[in-house]
Amino acid sequence: MNASSAESGPQQFVVELLGFNDGEKSLLASTFRLTGRRPHSPFSYAEDEAGRTDLYLVNADHAQAMAELRLRGPNLYCPAVLIGGDDGQPWPVVDRPIHWSRLFDTLDKVMLVALDRRASRKSESSDSSMARRRTDLPRLAPVAPARPVRRESVLVVDDSTTVRAFMRSRLTPFRFDVDYAANGETAIDMARAKSYTCIFLDVLMPGIDGYEVCKRLKSEPKTQATAVVMLSSKSSPLDKLRGNWSGCDAYLGKPVEENELLATIARFLPSARRVVNAMLGTEQP
């Protein structure tokens, strides 16, 4: 099925499935047919039947499928979502067994980001065309190369591989430059060597705890301007007060509530603000 923009109902996107067996494809196709009936969702999905692809859905446990994905070259405008294992690919991962609402929430988020990128590219192309029409010169004058878009840098500090994987899946769609550390000592060294816009910092870790890490970061001129967001399963008023004393900019309890995390991303990482506000339905008129 081709993606189509119906006059009513959700906008539909074509999904190319890689590495799934016939039974899994049949189940996914059946589920796609129900996505147009989801309340309050702007998007629906259909399996690729005509060679056009808006999004790749890939069995990450299938080596050949991952090789095929690399050949296809997913990008900001035609992204990918992985099901299962993660071998360090820069795309969001949905764990098995598949939780359907989580899968489609992830698909919606990556397509919202892709649409934002497509709109930006279309606007730039339109502006360029108008400029050419306004000139009578027989040839275009040389144009200086565009400056590369600066990606905001994020550091996630947590000794739990599960939490790091969760944060990777939530941050990847925004295309930040994300690094990871498993303890406070490493995090401090990384923050001294590289300028981060925001650091997501676990409180309870081997070695020095997150409170001490935050105090040190906020006491050094090179790192004191970096936003520090603490992540902790300890969320009593006293724990939050300790976070404030250490100088943190925000304190999120674990498990992290998704809308709260998105709002925090929008607060401290401006490049994601417009997309996050659209996700949360808080876009300013």
mmCIF file of C-alpha atoms in Angstrom:
data_model
loop_
_atom_site.group_PDB
_atom_site.id
_atom_site.type_symbol
_atom_site.label_atom_id
_atom_site.label_comp_id
_atom_site.label_asym_id
_atom_site.label_seq_id
_atom_site.Cartn_x
_atom_site.Cartn_y
_atom_site.Cartn_z
ATOM 1 C CA MET A 1 0.000 0.000 0.000
ATOM 2 C CA ASN A 2 1.255 3.454 -0.804
ATOM 3 C CA ALA A 3 1.275 6.139 1.826
ATOM 4 C CA SER A 4 -1.633 8.469 1.239
ATOM 5 C CA SER A 5 -2.912 11.622 2.792
ATOM 6 C CA ALA A 6 -6.633 11.110 3.113
ATOM 7 C CA GLU A 7 -8.896 14.097 3.456
ATOM 8 C CA SER A 8 -9.951 12.704 6.836
ATOM 9 C CA GLY A 9 -8.310 10.360 9.260
ATOM 10 C CA PRO A 10 -4.684 9.827 10.197
ATOM 11 C CA GLN A 11 -1.852 10.369 7.760
ATOM 12 C CA GLN A 12 -0.612 6.974 6.551
ATOM 13 C CA PHE A 13 3.002 5.870 6.162
ATOM 14 C CA VAL A 14 4.476 2.872 4.385
ATOM 15 C CA VAL A 15 6.589 0.495 6.479
ATOM 16 C CA GLU A 16 9.173 -1.859 4.978
ATOM 17 C CA LEU A 17 9.625 -4.980 7.118
ATOM 18 C CA LEU A 18 13.086 -6.556 7.272
ATOM 19 C CA GLY A 19 13.974 -9.918 8.832
ATOM 20 C CA PHE A 20 10.516 -11.091 9.930
ATOM 21 C CA ASN A 21 9.046 -14.501 9.083
ATOM 22 C CA ASP A 22 5.691 -14.901 7.327
ATOM 23 C CA GLY A 23 3.791 -15.328 10.581
ATOM 24 C CA GLU A 24 5.289 -12.181 12.086
ATOM 25 C CA LYS A 25 4.641 -10.215 8.883
ATOM 26 C CA SER A 26 1.007 -11.332 8.882
ATOM 27 C CA LEU A 27 0.586 -10.304 12.517
ATOM 28 C CA LEU A 28 2.243 -6.929 11.916
ATOM 29 C CA ALA A 29 0.161 -6.283 8.782
ATOM 30 C CA SER A 30 -3.031 -7.067 10.710
ATOM 31 C CA THR A 31 -1.979 -4.719 13.476
ATOM 32 C CA PHE A 32 -1.114 -1.970 10.988
ATOM 33 C CA ARG A 33 -4.689 -2.102 9.701
ATOM 34 C CA LEU A 34 -5.920 -1.146 13.151
ATOM 35 C CA THR A 35 -3.651 1.871 13.562
ATOM 36 C CA GLY A 36 -6.013 4.155 11.662
ATOM 37 C CA ARG A 37 -8.588 3.628 14.410
ATOM 38 C CA ARG A 38 -6.384 4.734 17.280
ATOM 39 C CA PRO A 39 -7.952 7.666 19.126
ATOM 40 C CA HIS A 40 -6.004 10.928 19.131
ATOM 41 C CA SER A 41 -3.243 9.538 16.873
ATOM 42 C CA PRO A 42 -2.219 11.544 13.781
ATOM 43 C CA PHE A 43 -0.604 8.577 11.993
ATOM 44 C CA SER A 44 -1.401 5.105 10.701
ATOM 45 C CA TYR A 45 0.839 2.501 9.049
ATOM 46 C CA ALA A 46 0.689 -0.007 6.191
ATOM 47 C CA GLU A 47 3.041 -2.708 4.962
ATOM 48 C CA ASP A 48 5.092 -1.833 1.873
ATOM 49 C CA GLU A 49 3.646 -3.323 -1.318
ATOM 50 C CA ALA A 50 4.698 -0.836 -3.970
ATOM 51 C CA GLY A 51 8.377 -0.119 -3.404
ATOM 52 C CA ARG A 52 7.964 3.176 -1.564
ATOM 53 C CA THR A 53 9.214 3.343 2.019
ATOM 54 C CA ASP A 54 8.654 5.936 4.739
ATOM 55 C CA LEU A 55 10.019 3.861 7.605
ATOM 56 C CA TYR A 56 11.993 0.638 8.154
ATOM 57 C CA LEU A 57 10.872 -1.816 10.839
ATOM 58 C CA VAL A 58 13.684 -4.301 11.405
ATOM 59 C CA ASN A 59 14.198 -7.543 13.319
ATOM 60 C CA ALA A 60 17.460 -6.555 15.023
ATOM 61 C CA ASP A 61 18.167 -10.194 15.960
ATOM 62 C CA HIS A 62 18.376 -11.111 12.254
ATOM 63 C CA ALA A 63 21.921 -10.485 10.976
ATOM 64 C CA GLN A 64 20.960 -10.402 7.291
ATOM 65 C CA ALA A 65 18.161 -7.923 7.983
ATOM 66 C CA MET A 66 20.596 -5.610 9.746
ATOM 67 C CA ALA A 67 22.989 -5.899 6.795
ATOM 68 C CA GLU A 68 20.122 -5.035 4.412
ATOM 69 C CA LEU A 69 19.234 -2.042 6.566
ATOM 70 C CA ARG A 70 22.759 -0.690 6.247
ATOM 71 C CA LEU A 71 22.536 -1.050 2.468
ATOM 72 C CA ARG A 72 19.261 0.868 2.384
ATOM 73 C CA GLY A 73 20.795 3.726 4.361
ATOM 74 C CA PRO A 74 18.023 4.951 6.679
ATOM 75 C CA ASN A 75 18.275 8.632 7.486
ATOM 76 C CA LEU A 76 16.518 11.524 9.199
ATOM 77 C CA TYR A 77 13.839 11.627 6.498
ATOM 78 C CA CYS A 78 13.284 7.854 6.236
ATOM 79 C CA PRO A 79 14.157 6.455 9.683
ATOM 80 C CA ALA A 80 14.278 2.964 11.197
ATOM 81 C CA VAL A 81 12.919 1.271 14.317
ATOM 82 C CA LEU A 82 14.527 -1.928 15.629
ATOM 83 C CA ILE A 83 12.727 -4.854 17.254
ATOM 84 C CA GLY A 84 14.764 -6.904 19.707
ATOM 85 C CA GLY A 85 18.498 -6.775 20.321
ATOM 86 C CA ASP A 86 20.532 -3.615 19.932
ATOM 87 C CA ASP A 87 24.061 -3.781 18.531
ATOM 88 C CA GLY A 88 24.732 -0.075 18.923
ATOM 89 C CA GLN A 89 22.654 1.073 15.941
ATOM 90 C CA PRO A 90 21.598 4.752 16.189
ATOM 91 C CA TRP A 91 17.865 3.949 16.007
ATOM 92 C CA PRO A 92 15.236 3.430 18.711
ATOM 93 C CA VAL A 93 14.723 -0.121 19.968
ATOM 94 C CA VAL A 94 11.462 -1.809 20.998
ATOM 95 C CA ASP A 95 12.123 -4.805 23.242
ATOM 96 C CA ARG A 96 10.616 -8.257 22.827
ATOM 97 C CA PRO A 97 7.978 -9.392 23.553
ATOM 98 C CA ILE A 98 6.444 -6.558 21.562
ATOM 99 C CA HIS A 99 4.203 -4.255 23.525
ATOM 100 C CA TRP A 100 1.981 -2.919 20.739
ATOM 101 C CA SER A 101 1.165 0.472 22.218
ATOM 102 C CA ARG A 102 4.866 1.031 22.906
ATOM 103 C CA LEU A 103 5.739 0.027 19.338
ATOM 104 C CA PHE A 104 3.300 2.465 17.783
ATOM 105 C CA ASP A 105 4.212 5.235 20.200
ATOM 106 C CA THR A 106 7.817 4.783 19.011
ATOM 107 C CA LEU A 107 6.783 4.754 15.337
ATOM 108 C CA ASP A 108 4.758 7.923 15.865
ATOM 109 C CA LYS A 109 7.677 9.699 17.530
ATOM 110 C CA VAL A 110 10.267 8.868 14.877
ATOM 111 C CA MET A 111 7.851 9.864 12.094
ATOM 112 C CA LEU A 112 7.063 13.144 13.849
ATOM 113 C CA VAL A 113 10.778 13.909 13.893
ATOM 114 C CA ALA A 114 11.086 12.800 10.232
ATOM 115 C CA LEU A 115 8.198 15.053 9.182
ATOM 116 C CA ASP A 116 9.813 17.987 10.973
ATOM 117 C CA ARG A 117 13.069 17.328 9.086
ATOM 118 C CA ARG A 118 11.209 16.943 5.769
ATOM 119 C CA ALA A 119 9.370 20.214 6.315
ATOM 120 C CA SER A 120 12.660 21.994 7.042
ATOM 121 C CA ARG A 121 14.220 20.567 3.889
ATOM 122 C CA LYS A 122 11.185 21.535 1.795
ATOM 123 C CA SER A 123 11.254 25.074 3.194
ATOM 124 C CA GLU A 124 14.962 25.417 2.418
ATOM 125 C CA SER A 125 14.388 24.092 -1.113
ATOM 126 C CA SER A 126 11.484 26.506 -1.665
ATOM 127 C CA ASP A 127 13.525 29.469 -0.451
ATOM 128 C CA SER A 128 16.351 28.476 -2.781
ATOM 129 C CA SER A 129 13.970 28.210 -5.783
ATOM 130 C CA MET A 130 12.479 31.645 -5.096
ATOM 131 C CA ALA A 131 15.944 33.162 -4.913
ATOM 132 C CA ARG A 132 16.823 31.681 -8.306
ATOM 133 C CA ARG A 133 13.629 33.024 -9.895
ATOM 134 C CA ARG A 134 14.389 36.513 -8.641
ATOM 135 C CA THR A 135 17.758 36.707 -10.344
ATOM 136 C CA ASP A 136 18.448 37.429 -13.999
ATOM 137 C CA LEU A 137 21.972 36.128 -13.873
ATOM 138 C CA PRO A 138 22.651 33.395 -16.445
ATOM 139 C CA ARG A 139 24.550 31.344 -13.883
ATOM 140 C CA LEU A 140 24.228 30.967 -10.144
ATOM 141 C CA ALA A 141 26.985 32.699 -8.233
ATOM 142 C CA PRO A 142 29.100 30.452 -6.031
ATOM 143 C CA VAL A 143 27.486 29.907 -2.653
ATOM 144 C CA ALA A 144 29.443 29.355 0.512
ATOM 145 C CA PRO A 145 28.829 25.915 1.980
ATOM 146 C CA ALA A 146 26.164 25.837 4.662
ATOM 147 C CA ARG A 147 27.302 25.535 8.210
ATOM 148 C CA PRO A 148 26.669 22.083 9.635
ATOM 149 C CA VAL A 149 23.803 21.961 12.120
ATOM 150 C CA ARG A 150 25.193 21.703 15.622
ATOM 151 C CA ARG A 151 23.886 18.663 17.448
ATOM 152 C CA GLU A 152 23.442 19.193 21.147
ATOM 153 C CA SER A 153 25.569 16.900 23.307
ATOM 154 C CA VAL A 154 24.053 14.764 26.048
ATOM 155 C CA LEU A 155 25.733 12.541 28.644
ATOM 156 C CA VAL A 156 23.777 9.727 30.331
ATOM 157 C CA VAL A 157 25.383 8.486 33.560
ATOM 158 C CA ASP A 158 23.945 5.282 35.018
ATOM 159 C CA ASP A 159 25.426 1.941 36.043
ATOM 160 C CA SER A 160 22.307 0.086 34.830
ATOM 161 C CA THR A 161 22.450 -1.172 31.239
ATOM 162 C CA THR A 162 18.637 -1.260 31.264
ATOM 163 C CA VAL A 163 18.397 2.436 32.118
ATOM 164 C CA ARG A 164 21.046 3.331 29.540
ATOM 165 C CA ALA A 165 19.103 1.371 26.885
ATOM 166 C CA PHE A 166 15.863 3.125 27.926
ATOM 167 C CA MET A 167 17.492 6.550 27.667
ATOM 168 C CA ARG A 168 19.051 5.639 24.300
ATOM 169 C CA SER A 169 15.625 4.723 22.909
ATOM 170 C CA ARG A 170 14.131 8.019 24.121
ATOM 171 C CA LEU A 171 16.981 10.284 23.004
ATOM 172 C CA THR A 172 17.876 8.685 19.638
ATOM 173 C CA PRO A 173 14.888 10.098 17.674
ATOM 174 C CA PHE A 174 16.089 13.637 18.420
ATOM 175 C CA ARG A 175 19.534 12.981 16.905
ATOM 176 C CA PHE A 176 21.477 14.367 19.846
ATOM 177 C CA ASP A 177 25.153 13.553 20.222
ATOM 178 C CA VAL A 178 24.788 11.108 23.144
ATOM 179 C CA ASP A 179 27.552 9.574 25.273
ATOM 180 C CA TYR A 180 27.237 7.128 28.169
ATOM 181 C CA ALA A 181 29.107 6.555 31.428
ATOM 182 C CA ALA A 182 28.609 3.851 34.052
ATOM 183 C CA ASN A 183 30.042 5.677 37.091
ATOM 184 C CA GLY A 184 30.607 9.144 38.499
ATOM 185 C CA GLU A 185 34.373 9.272 38.113
ATOM 186 C CA THR A 186 34.157 8.546 34.382
ATOM 187 C CA ALA A 187 31.353 11.090 33.991
ATOM 188 C CA ILE A 188 33.425 13.863 35.552
ATOM 189 C CA ASP A 189 36.380 13.096 33.281
ATOM 190 C CA MET A 190 34.105 13.077 30.207
ATOM 191 C CA ALA A 191 32.429 16.363 31.199
ATOM 192 C CA ARG A 192 35.826 18.015 31.635
ATOM 193 C CA ALA A 193 36.950 16.818 28.203
ATOM 194 C CA LYS A 194 33.780 17.623 26.259
ATOM 195 C CA SER A 195 31.131 20.308 26.529
ATOM 196 C CA TYR A 196 27.682 18.814 27.207
ATOM 197 C CA THR A 197 24.397 20.664 27.003
ATOM 198 C CA CYS A 198 22.691 18.333 29.454
ATOM 199 C CA ILE A 199 23.730 15.461 31.731
ATOM 200 C CA PHE A 200 21.234 12.842 32.935
ATOM 201 C CA LEU A 201 22.771 11.624 36.193
ATOM 202 C CA ASP A 202 21.886 8.588 38.314
ATOM 203 C CA VAL A 203 22.090 9.161 42.075
ATOM 204 C CA LEU A 204 23.063 5.699 43.324
ATOM 205 C CA MET A 205 26.196 4.381 41.584
ATOM 206 C CA PRO A 206 29.386 2.528 42.520
ATOM 207 C CA GLY A 207 32.043 4.931 43.802
ATOM 208 C CA ILE A 208 30.989 8.547 44.276
ATOM 209 C CA ASP A 209 27.248 9.099 44.147
ATOM 210 C CA GLY A 210 25.330 11.442 41.870
ATOM 211 C CA TYR A 211 25.047 14.175 44.508
ATOM 212 C CA GLU A 212 28.817 14.430 44.761
ATOM 213 C CA VAL A 213 29.231 14.284 40.963
ATOM 214 C CA CYS A 214 26.763 17.154 40.584
ATOM 215 C CA LYS A 215 28.517 19.239 43.265
ATOM 216 C CA ARG A 216 31.846 18.845 41.490
ATOM 217 C CA LEU A 217 30.399 19.664 38.066
ATOM 218 C CA LYS A 218 28.638 22.765 39.357
ATOM 219 C CA SER A 219 31.774 23.967 41.172
ATOM 220 C CA GLU A 220 33.990 23.978 38.082
ATOM 221 C CA PRO A 221 33.831 26.917 35.605
ATOM 222 C CA LYS A 222 34.052 24.605 32.578
ATOM 223 C CA THR A 223 31.042 22.475 33.595
ATOM 224 C CA GLN A 224 28.909 24.661 35.851
ATOM 225 C CA ALA A 225 26.661 25.858 32.991
ATOM 226 C CA THR A 226 25.771 22.293 31.939
ATOM 227 C CA ALA A 227 22.214 21.327 32.910
ATOM 228 C CA VAL A 228 22.217 18.361 35.307
ATOM 229 C CA VAL A 229 19.067 16.227 35.548
ATOM 230 C CA MET A 230 19.163 13.687 38.365
ATOM 231 C CA LEU A 231 17.510 10.279 37.954
ATOM 232 C CA SER A 232 16.699 8.359 41.126
ATOM 233 C CA SER A 233 14.361 5.728 42.551
ATOM 234 C CA LYS A 234 14.545 7.789 45.758
ATOM 235 C CA SER A 235 12.048 10.586 45.264
ATOM 236 C CA SER A 236 11.125 11.746 48.762
ATOM 237 C CA PRO A 237 11.088 15.510 49.473
ATOM 238 C CA LEU A 238 14.365 15.082 51.373
ATOM 239 C CA ASP A 239 16.030 13.343 48.397
ATOM 240 C CA LYS A 240 14.881 16.108 46.062
ATOM 241 C CA LEU A 241 16.156 18.687 48.554
ATOM 242 C CA ARG A 242 19.559 16.959 48.550
ATOM 243 C CA GLY A 243 19.495 17.199 44.755
ATOM 244 C CA ASN A 244 18.815 20.931 44.971
ATOM 245 C CA TRP A 245 21.627 21.373 47.502
ATOM 246 C CA SER A 246 24.023 19.640 45.141
ATOM 247 C CA GLY A 247 23.038 22.099 42.385
ATOM 248 C CA CYS A 248 20.981 19.913 40.030
ATOM 249 C CA ASP A 249 18.642 21.640 37.580
ATOM 250 C CA ALA A 250 15.898 18.987 37.699
ATOM 251 C CA TYR A 251 15.138 15.771 39.607
ATOM 252 C CA LEU A 252 13.224 12.879 37.995
ATOM 253 C CA GLY A 253 12.068 9.791 39.844
ATOM 254 C CA LYS A 254 12.584 6.258 38.526
ATOM 255 C CA PRO A 255 10.950 4.687 36.682
ATOM 256 C CA VAL A 256 10.998 7.834 34.613
ATOM 257 C CA GLU A 257 7.544 8.944 33.470
ATOM 258 C CA GLU A 258 7.739 9.481 29.717
ATOM 259 C CA ASN A 259 5.897 12.788 29.464
ATOM 260 C CA GLU A 260 7.983 14.177 32.324
ATOM 261 C CA LEU A 261 11.160 13.097 30.527
ATOM 262 C CA LEU A 262 9.987 14.690 27.262
ATOM 263 C CA ALA A 263 9.139 17.934 29.052
ATOM 264 C CA THR A 264 12.631 17.910 30.600
ATOM 265 C CA ILE A 265 14.213 17.355 27.169
ATOM 266 C CA ALA A 266 12.259 20.318 25.809
ATOM 267 C CA ARG A 267 13.355 22.450 28.766
ATOM 268 C CA PHE A 268 17.092 21.840 28.534
ATOM 269 C CA LEU A 269 17.644 20.864 24.863
ATOM 270 C CA PRO A 270 16.149 23.646 22.710
ATOM 271 C CA SER A 271 16.606 21.879 19.355
ATOM 272 C CA ALA A 272 13.982 19.307 20.416
ATOM 273 C CA ARG A 273 11.512 21.774 21.892
ATOM 274 C CA ARG A 274 9.215 22.154 18.878
ATOM 275 C CA VAL A 275 8.950 18.432 18.255
ATOM 276 C CA VAL A 276 8.416 17.592 21.933
ATOM 277 C CA ASN A 277 5.726 20.233 22.288
ATOM 278 C CA ALA A 278 3.943 18.695 19.294
ATOM 279 C CA MET A 279 4.187 15.245 20.902
ATOM 280 C CA LEU A 280 2.778 16.539 24.186
ATOM 281 C CA GLY A 281 0.147 18.702 22.513
ATOM 282 C CA THR A 282 1.590 21.855 24.086
ATOM 283 C CA GLU A 283 2.670 23.683 20.921
ATOM 284 C CA GLN A 284 2.361 27.424 21.252
ATOM 285 C CA PRO A 285 0.002 29.084 18.715
#
